[in-house]
Amino acid sequence: MTAELVRGQNHPLSEVRLEIRISAGRPVVAAATLSDDSGRARSAEWVVHPGAPVLPGLEVSRQAAADHRLALDLGAMPEAVHHVDVLLALPAAGGGPTRFGAVAAPFVAVTGLDGTELVSYTITGLDAESAVIALELYRRQGAWKVRAVGQGYAGGLTALLTDLGLAEAGELAAAAEEAVAQGLARSVAAPPSRTTDDARSHQVPALPRPDPAAAVSPHEGASHDGSLHNGSSPEGQVSGTAGPAVQQPASSTGSAGATPAAGSPPPPPAGRTIDYRHPRRQPAPPSPAASGQPASPSPSGHPAAPPAAGAAPAGHDGQPARPVAGDATGWSMDERLYNQVWGMFEDLARTTAAYRSAVDFADSRMDKELDQALSDPRSRIGGQGDAAREAARAKHAQLVDQARAALDRDLAQLTDESEVVEPALPAAYACWDNPVWHGYRVPMENPMAVRLGDLHLPEDPSLRIPMLIRLPLERGLWIDSGRWAPPDDSFADAGERRRLAMEAAVAHAARLIAVHPPGEFGVHVVDPAGSGAQALAPLVRTGVLAGPPAAGAAGVADVLSRLTERVDLVQMAVRGGAPDALPPGFDAGEQLLIVNDFPHGFDDRAVTRLRYLADEGPAVGVHLMMVADREDAAAYGPLLDPLWRSLLRLTPVPDDHLADPWVGHAWTYEPPVVPPGSQVLQLVLTEVAAARRDWNR
């Protein structure tokens, strides 16, 4: 059964030899790019377009056409290829439309070699764009998936290819346009118009066109709304909303899609009407605007039953692919695990976005049907109105249940993967209760990333994705001791909030110290009033700090002065082209400044230096961790707004403050808490202190 996708949704592919069918209603240019694991096309040789239409495992049309069929063999792709992007663009030659908003929504389908549709996607929401990434096929867990993208570019094919990392984007776009223009120059002019009687004898039945107004847009994404489209799939009918794909008659232009598919019915005998419709796609039903009927749901609310919950994508041997730790690209195991974790994050974000869009669509559909039932006075008499309401609620429940089944399938797969990945994580990526900490040894190489907590969504709070941040830190951290709500709805006064925030800061600092080699990461503490002494005890007792916590205004000024001077020296050395000309005994390791109870003990000069460290420090290895309540610094007004914006805000308790602008999620952040009664923090810091003493001998 065909899976109808919405923007951002993905679907596993059960086959590797595929055909991608495109129906746009007007001539478009079809192209494709191959990308590595980072999503970048390495060179122009990884781009297929009308001027260079063939690569191993991939072939596109040689010129613009209203219908395309792209041959794709994922099994023949080089090992370095992890993404295949299918692109569409409006040709500049020919005098046609210059933006997709002026044409019908393009329809894209992925089929098997026997013509069976596996996935379909109607690209809605386009306006001024003249080029679009329609689909992305990507390698995941040893199998291939397809994702509906729908990302448009008003700058055309050049802007699209530039965004994919191709330096020669302009030359590639020009080569594609030149090939299309040459194809038009070689084409034969259309035959003269027929006489009225002759034309009447060859009339083609009028086909319904898609109704853009029937699309529901329940969710706003980063660049386009995540529209749910209208579609219907009665028995014997292929789902889709772009209307029927019209098969054009063969002509001497040689346009792609003009040749009938193998096994298509023979031409009708003379005197009968010729049907140019696609042999496997029936006419779409009238649009809701024309018929007054409610729109049918898209994939998340499709009457067809979704794949069984928990079903894993099939591998090349037809067997379900089992999760494997490190099943991603990278030069080292740490890099592969890092890429795998963020791949899980992206999959969870997209499948949840698809589910929420489907539920919103089901809600709007039920509201529309209830309004229609109540708007007719005749339905309010007797049981007719009750029956209509019950039918609307039953349909709503069916659509939501099917959307939830699809979500549960993806969540089960991600849960299985998480259960395999979590125990295999190195210390820098592991939570504090991971057994890897009990066998901890001080590393001799700088880590690639560090875990700052977990992320999860309300659809499945038990599925937590590690929040990994690349090192060295590109921005400072802000541990908020303000007015967040405790997870158990208990009351927490200002003192309790500051204590929890300081304990979270110490846990973060201890992890950063532990994952760096000896002498490569120093920690300084500013605690003007001494309110954080209890939380700082593990760092102070083990001697891993660069010096005692600075107290009072004089201590604050001294620490800030030394770190500011350090930033100035490194900047001058780098700008002068002499990074090795630093003073003898200069500590070249990364430095972290923990500031507690801000702005207590800070005068105007100290605040200025603090802002300077936040802005200029990360580039030269000086990082800032603020433990503060923004309301306490309200007296400074907008002066400190740039400081707060430059820091990554974290909380000492779970809180849903991390926004994902691409799909609109509010992720719940959960800090990495040391298990109650555990001595793991003390053991790790003791090991670090011993390694530092040995290193300094």
PDB file of C-alpha atoms in Angstrom, residues 280-409:
ATOM      1  CA  ARG A 280      -1.861   2.933 -13.111  1.00  0.00           C
ATOM      2  CA  ARG A 281      -3.443   6.124 -11.772  1.00  0.00           C
ATOM      3  CA  GLN A 282      -7.184   6.743 -11.824  1.00  0.00           C
ATOM      4  CA  PRO A 283      -8.783  10.197 -11.736  1.00  0.00           C
ATOM      5  CA  ALA A 284      -8.767  11.877  -8.328  1.00  0.00           C
ATOM      6  CA  PRO A 285     -12.146  12.600  -6.683  1.00  0.00           C
ATOM      7  CA  PRO A 286     -13.551  16.136  -6.783  1.00  0.00           C
ATOM      8  CA  SER A 287     -11.872  18.532  -4.393  1.00  0.00           C
ATOM      9  CA  PRO A 288     -13.589  19.358  -1.083  1.00  0.00           C
ATOM     10  CA  ALA A 289     -14.143  22.901  -2.271  1.00  0.00           C
ATOM     11  CA  ALA A 290     -16.141  21.604  -5.223  1.00  0.00           C
ATOM     12  CA  SER A 291     -17.984  18.701  -3.574  1.00  0.00           C
ATOM     13  CA  GLY A 292     -18.473  20.053  -0.086  1.00  0.00           C
ATOM     14  CA  GLN A 293     -17.056  16.859   1.406  1.00  0.00           C
ATOM     15  CA  PRO A 294     -14.350  16.834   4.065  1.00  0.00           C
ATOM     16  CA  ALA A 295     -10.795  16.304   2.949  1.00  0.00           C
ATOM     17  CA  SER A 296      -9.358  12.821   3.290  1.00  0.00           C
ATOM     18  CA  PRO A 297      -6.265  12.492   5.409  1.00  0.00           C
ATOM     19  CA  SER A 298      -2.721  12.086   4.309  1.00  0.00           C
ATOM     20  CA  PRO A 299      -0.390   9.388   5.457  1.00  0.00           C
ATOM     21  CA  SER A 300      -0.906   9.737   9.131  1.00  0.00           C
ATOM     22  CA  GLY A 301      -4.678   9.465   8.683  1.00  0.00           C
ATOM     23  CA  HIS A 302      -4.917   7.240   5.638  1.00  0.00           C
ATOM     24  CA  PRO A 303      -7.472   4.419   5.762  1.00  0.00           C
ATOM     25  CA  ALA A 304      -4.728   1.983   4.849  1.00  0.00           C
ATOM     26  CA  ALA A 305      -3.218   0.152   7.804  1.00  0.00           C
ATOM     27  CA  PRO A 306       0.346   1.296   8.565  1.00  0.00           C
ATOM     28  CA  PRO A 307       3.207  -1.144   8.961  1.00  0.00           C
ATOM     29  CA  ALA A 308       3.176  -3.133  12.149  1.00  0.00           C
ATOM     30  CA  ALA A 309       4.410  -1.281  15.207  1.00  0.00           C
ATOM     31  CA  GLY A 310       8.040  -1.915  15.902  1.00  0.00           C
ATOM     32  CA  ALA A 311       8.783  -3.118  12.402  1.00  0.00           C
ATOM     33  CA  ALA A 312      12.367  -2.342  11.490  1.00  0.00           C
ATOM     34  CA  PRO A 313      13.369  -1.360   7.953  1.00  0.00           C
ATOM     35  CA  ALA A 314      14.340  -4.283   5.833  1.00  0.00           C
ATOM     36  CA  GLY A 315      17.952  -4.724   4.882  1.00  0.00           C
ATOM     37  CA  HIS A 316      19.252  -5.702   1.464  1.00  0.00           C
ATOM     38  CA  ASP A 317      18.695  -9.378   2.307  1.00  0.00           C
ATOM     39  CA  GLY A 318      15.032  -8.790   3.124  1.00  0.00           C
ATOM     40  CA  GLN A 319      15.566  -9.421   6.867  1.00  0.00           C
ATOM     41  CA  PRO A 320      14.854  -6.711   9.475  1.00  0.00           C
ATOM     42  CA  ALA A 321      17.954  -4.650  10.164  1.00  0.00           C
ATOM     43  CA  ARG A 322      19.086  -5.036  13.772  1.00  0.00           C
ATOM     44  CA  PRO A 323      20.450  -1.964  15.576  1.00  0.00           C
ATOM     45  CA  VAL A 324      24.210  -1.890  15.940  1.00  0.00           C
ATOM     46  CA  ALA A 325      26.203   0.567  18.038  1.00  0.00           C
ATOM     47  CA  GLY A 326      28.416   2.724  15.850  1.00  0.00           C
ATOM     48  CA  ASP A 327      26.401   2.008  12.697  1.00  0.00           C
ATOM     49  CA  ALA A 328      27.255   5.378  11.174  1.00  0.00           C
ATOM     50  CA  THR A 329      30.124   6.911   9.302  1.00  0.00           C
ATOM     51  CA  GLY A 330      33.252   8.308  10.912  1.00  0.00           C
ATOM     52  CA  TRP A 331      36.994   7.859  11.250  1.00  0.00           C
ATOM     53  CA  SER A 332      36.751   6.648  14.843  1.00  0.00           C
ATOM     54  CA  MET A 333      34.215   4.837  16.992  1.00  0.00           C
ATOM     55  CA  ASP A 334      33.536   8.046  18.937  1.00  0.00           C
ATOM     56  CA  GLU A 335      32.722   9.893  15.718  1.00  0.00           C
ATOM     57  CA  ARG A 336      30.469   7.091  14.498  1.00  0.00           C
ATOM     58  CA  LEU A 337      28.571   7.041  17.797  1.00  0.00           C
ATOM     59  CA  TYR A 338      28.235  10.829  17.714  1.00  0.00           C
ATOM     60  CA  ASN A 339      26.754  10.731  14.214  1.00  0.00           C
ATOM     61  CA  GLN A 340      24.471   7.854  15.166  1.00  0.00           C
ATOM     62  CA  VAL A 341      23.085   9.700  18.192  1.00  0.00           C
ATOM     63  CA  TRP A 342      22.246  12.801  16.179  1.00  0.00           C
ATOM     64  CA  GLY A 343      20.718  10.618  13.476  1.00  0.00           C
ATOM     65  CA  MET A 344      18.393   9.249  16.161  1.00  0.00           C
ATOM     66  CA  PHE A 345      17.574  12.815  17.211  1.00  0.00           C
ATOM     67  CA  GLU A 346      16.597  13.770  13.660  1.00  0.00           C
ATOM     68  CA  ASP A 347      14.464  10.659  13.205  1.00  0.00           C
ATOM     69  CA  LEU A 348      12.597  11.281  16.467  1.00  0.00           C
ATOM     70  CA  ALA A 349      11.997  14.938  15.546  1.00  0.00           C
ATOM     71  CA  ARG A 350      10.592  14.103  12.117  1.00  0.00           C
ATOM     72  CA  THR A 351       8.379  11.182  13.084  1.00  0.00           C
ATOM     73  CA  THR A 352       6.892  13.209  15.956  1.00  0.00           C
ATOM     74  CA  ALA A 353       6.266  16.150  13.628  1.00  0.00           C
ATOM     75  CA  ALA A 354       4.426  13.855  11.213  1.00  0.00           C
ATOM     76  CA  TYR A 355       2.294  12.439  14.042  1.00  0.00           C
ATOM     77  CA  ARG A 356       1.362  15.864  15.404  1.00  0.00           C
ATOM     78  CA  SER A 357       0.463  17.097  11.936  1.00  0.00           C
ATOM     79  CA  ALA A 358      -1.746  14.060  11.390  1.00  0.00           C
ATOM     80  CA  VAL A 359      -3.558  14.608  14.697  1.00  0.00           C
ATOM     81  CA  ASP A 360      -4.091  18.289  13.900  1.00  0.00           C
ATOM     82  CA  PHE A 361      -5.506  17.298  10.548  1.00  0.00           C
ATOM     83  CA  ALA A 362      -7.856  14.759  12.141  1.00  0.00           C
ATOM     84  CA  ASP A 363      -9.050  17.430  14.605  1.00  0.00           C
ATOM     85  CA  SER A 364      -9.736  19.971  11.871  1.00  0.00           C
ATOM     86  CA  ARG A 365     -11.484  17.332   9.761  1.00  0.00           C
ATOM     87  CA  MET A 366     -13.787  16.357  12.644  1.00  0.00           C
ATOM     88  CA  ASP A 367     -14.558  20.011  13.417  1.00  0.00           C
ATOM     89  CA  LYS A 368     -15.498  20.586   9.784  1.00  0.00           C
ATOM     90  CA  GLU A 369     -17.775  17.558   9.678  1.00  0.00           C
ATOM     91  CA  LEU A 370     -19.463  18.528  12.946  1.00  0.00           C
ATOM     92  CA  ASP A 371     -20.013  22.067  11.657  1.00  0.00           C
ATOM     93  CA  GLN A 372     -21.573  20.690   8.486  1.00  0.00           C
ATOM     94  CA  ALA A 373     -23.859  18.412  10.484  1.00  0.00           C
ATOM     95  CA  LEU A 374     -25.028  21.250  12.731  1.00  0.00           C
ATOM     96  CA  SER A 375     -25.413  23.773   9.922  1.00  0.00           C
ATOM     97  CA  ASP A 376     -28.236  21.748   8.324  1.00  0.00           C
ATOM     98  CA  PRO A 377     -31.453  22.187  10.355  1.00  0.00           C
ATOM     99  CA  ARG A 378     -32.797  18.915   8.968  1.00  0.00           C
ATOM    100  CA  SER A 379     -29.998  16.958  10.650  1.00  0.00           C
ATOM    101  CA  ARG A 380     -30.939  18.307  14.073  1.00  0.00           C
ATOM    102  CA  ILE A 381     -34.218  16.439  14.116  1.00  0.00           C
ATOM    103  CA  GLY A 382     -34.301  12.799  15.100  1.00  0.00           C
ATOM    104  CA  GLY A 383     -31.213  10.633  15.146  1.00  0.00           C
ATOM    105  CA  GLN A 384     -29.627  11.888  11.925  1.00  0.00           C
ATOM    106  CA  GLY A 385     -27.537  14.518  13.713  1.00  0.00           C
ATOM    107  CA  ASP A 386     -26.408  12.087  16.391  1.00  0.00           C
ATOM    108  CA  ALA A 387     -25.385   9.604  13.734  1.00  0.00           C
ATOM    109  CA  ALA A 388     -23.370  12.259  11.883  1.00  0.00           C
ATOM    110  CA  ARG A 389     -21.574  13.262  15.062  1.00  0.00           C
ATOM    111  CA  GLU A 390     -20.807   9.683  15.969  1.00  0.00           C
ATOM    112  CA  ALA A 391     -19.476   9.028  12.456  1.00  0.00           C
ATOM    113  CA  ALA A 392     -17.216  12.094  12.639  1.00  0.00           C
ATOM    114  CA  ARG A 393     -15.863  11.065  16.045  1.00  0.00           C
ATOM    115  CA  ALA A 394     -15.330   7.478  14.899  1.00  0.00           C
ATOM    116  CA  LYS A 395     -13.404   8.651  11.834  1.00  0.00           C
ATOM    117  CA  HIS A 396     -11.331  10.971  14.013  1.00  0.00           C
ATOM    118  CA  ALA A 397     -10.479   8.139  16.382  1.00  0.00           C
ATOM    119  CA  GLN A 398      -9.537   5.912  13.443  1.00  0.00           C
ATOM    120  CA  LEU A 399      -7.213   8.515  11.948  1.00  0.00           C
ATOM    121  CA  VAL A 400      -5.537   9.254  15.284  1.00  0.00           C
ATOM    122  CA  ASP A 401      -5.105   5.545  16.031  1.00  0.00           C
ATOM    123  CA  GLN A 402      -3.475   4.934  12.655  1.00  0.00           C
ATOM    124  CA  ALA A 403      -1.170   7.932  13.105  1.00  0.00           C
ATOM    125  CA  ARG A 404      -0.239   6.675  16.567  1.00  0.00           C
ATOM    126  CA  ALA A 405       0.460   3.198  15.179  1.00  0.00           C
ATOM    127  CA  ALA A 406       2.901   4.688  12.676  1.00  0.00           C
ATOM    128  CA  LEU A 407       4.520   6.731  15.457  1.00  0.00           C
ATOM    129  CA  ASP A 408       4.760   3.692  17.748  1.00  0.00           C
ATOM    130  CA  ARG A 409       6.468   1.752  14.971  1.00  0.00           C
TER     131      ARG A 409
END
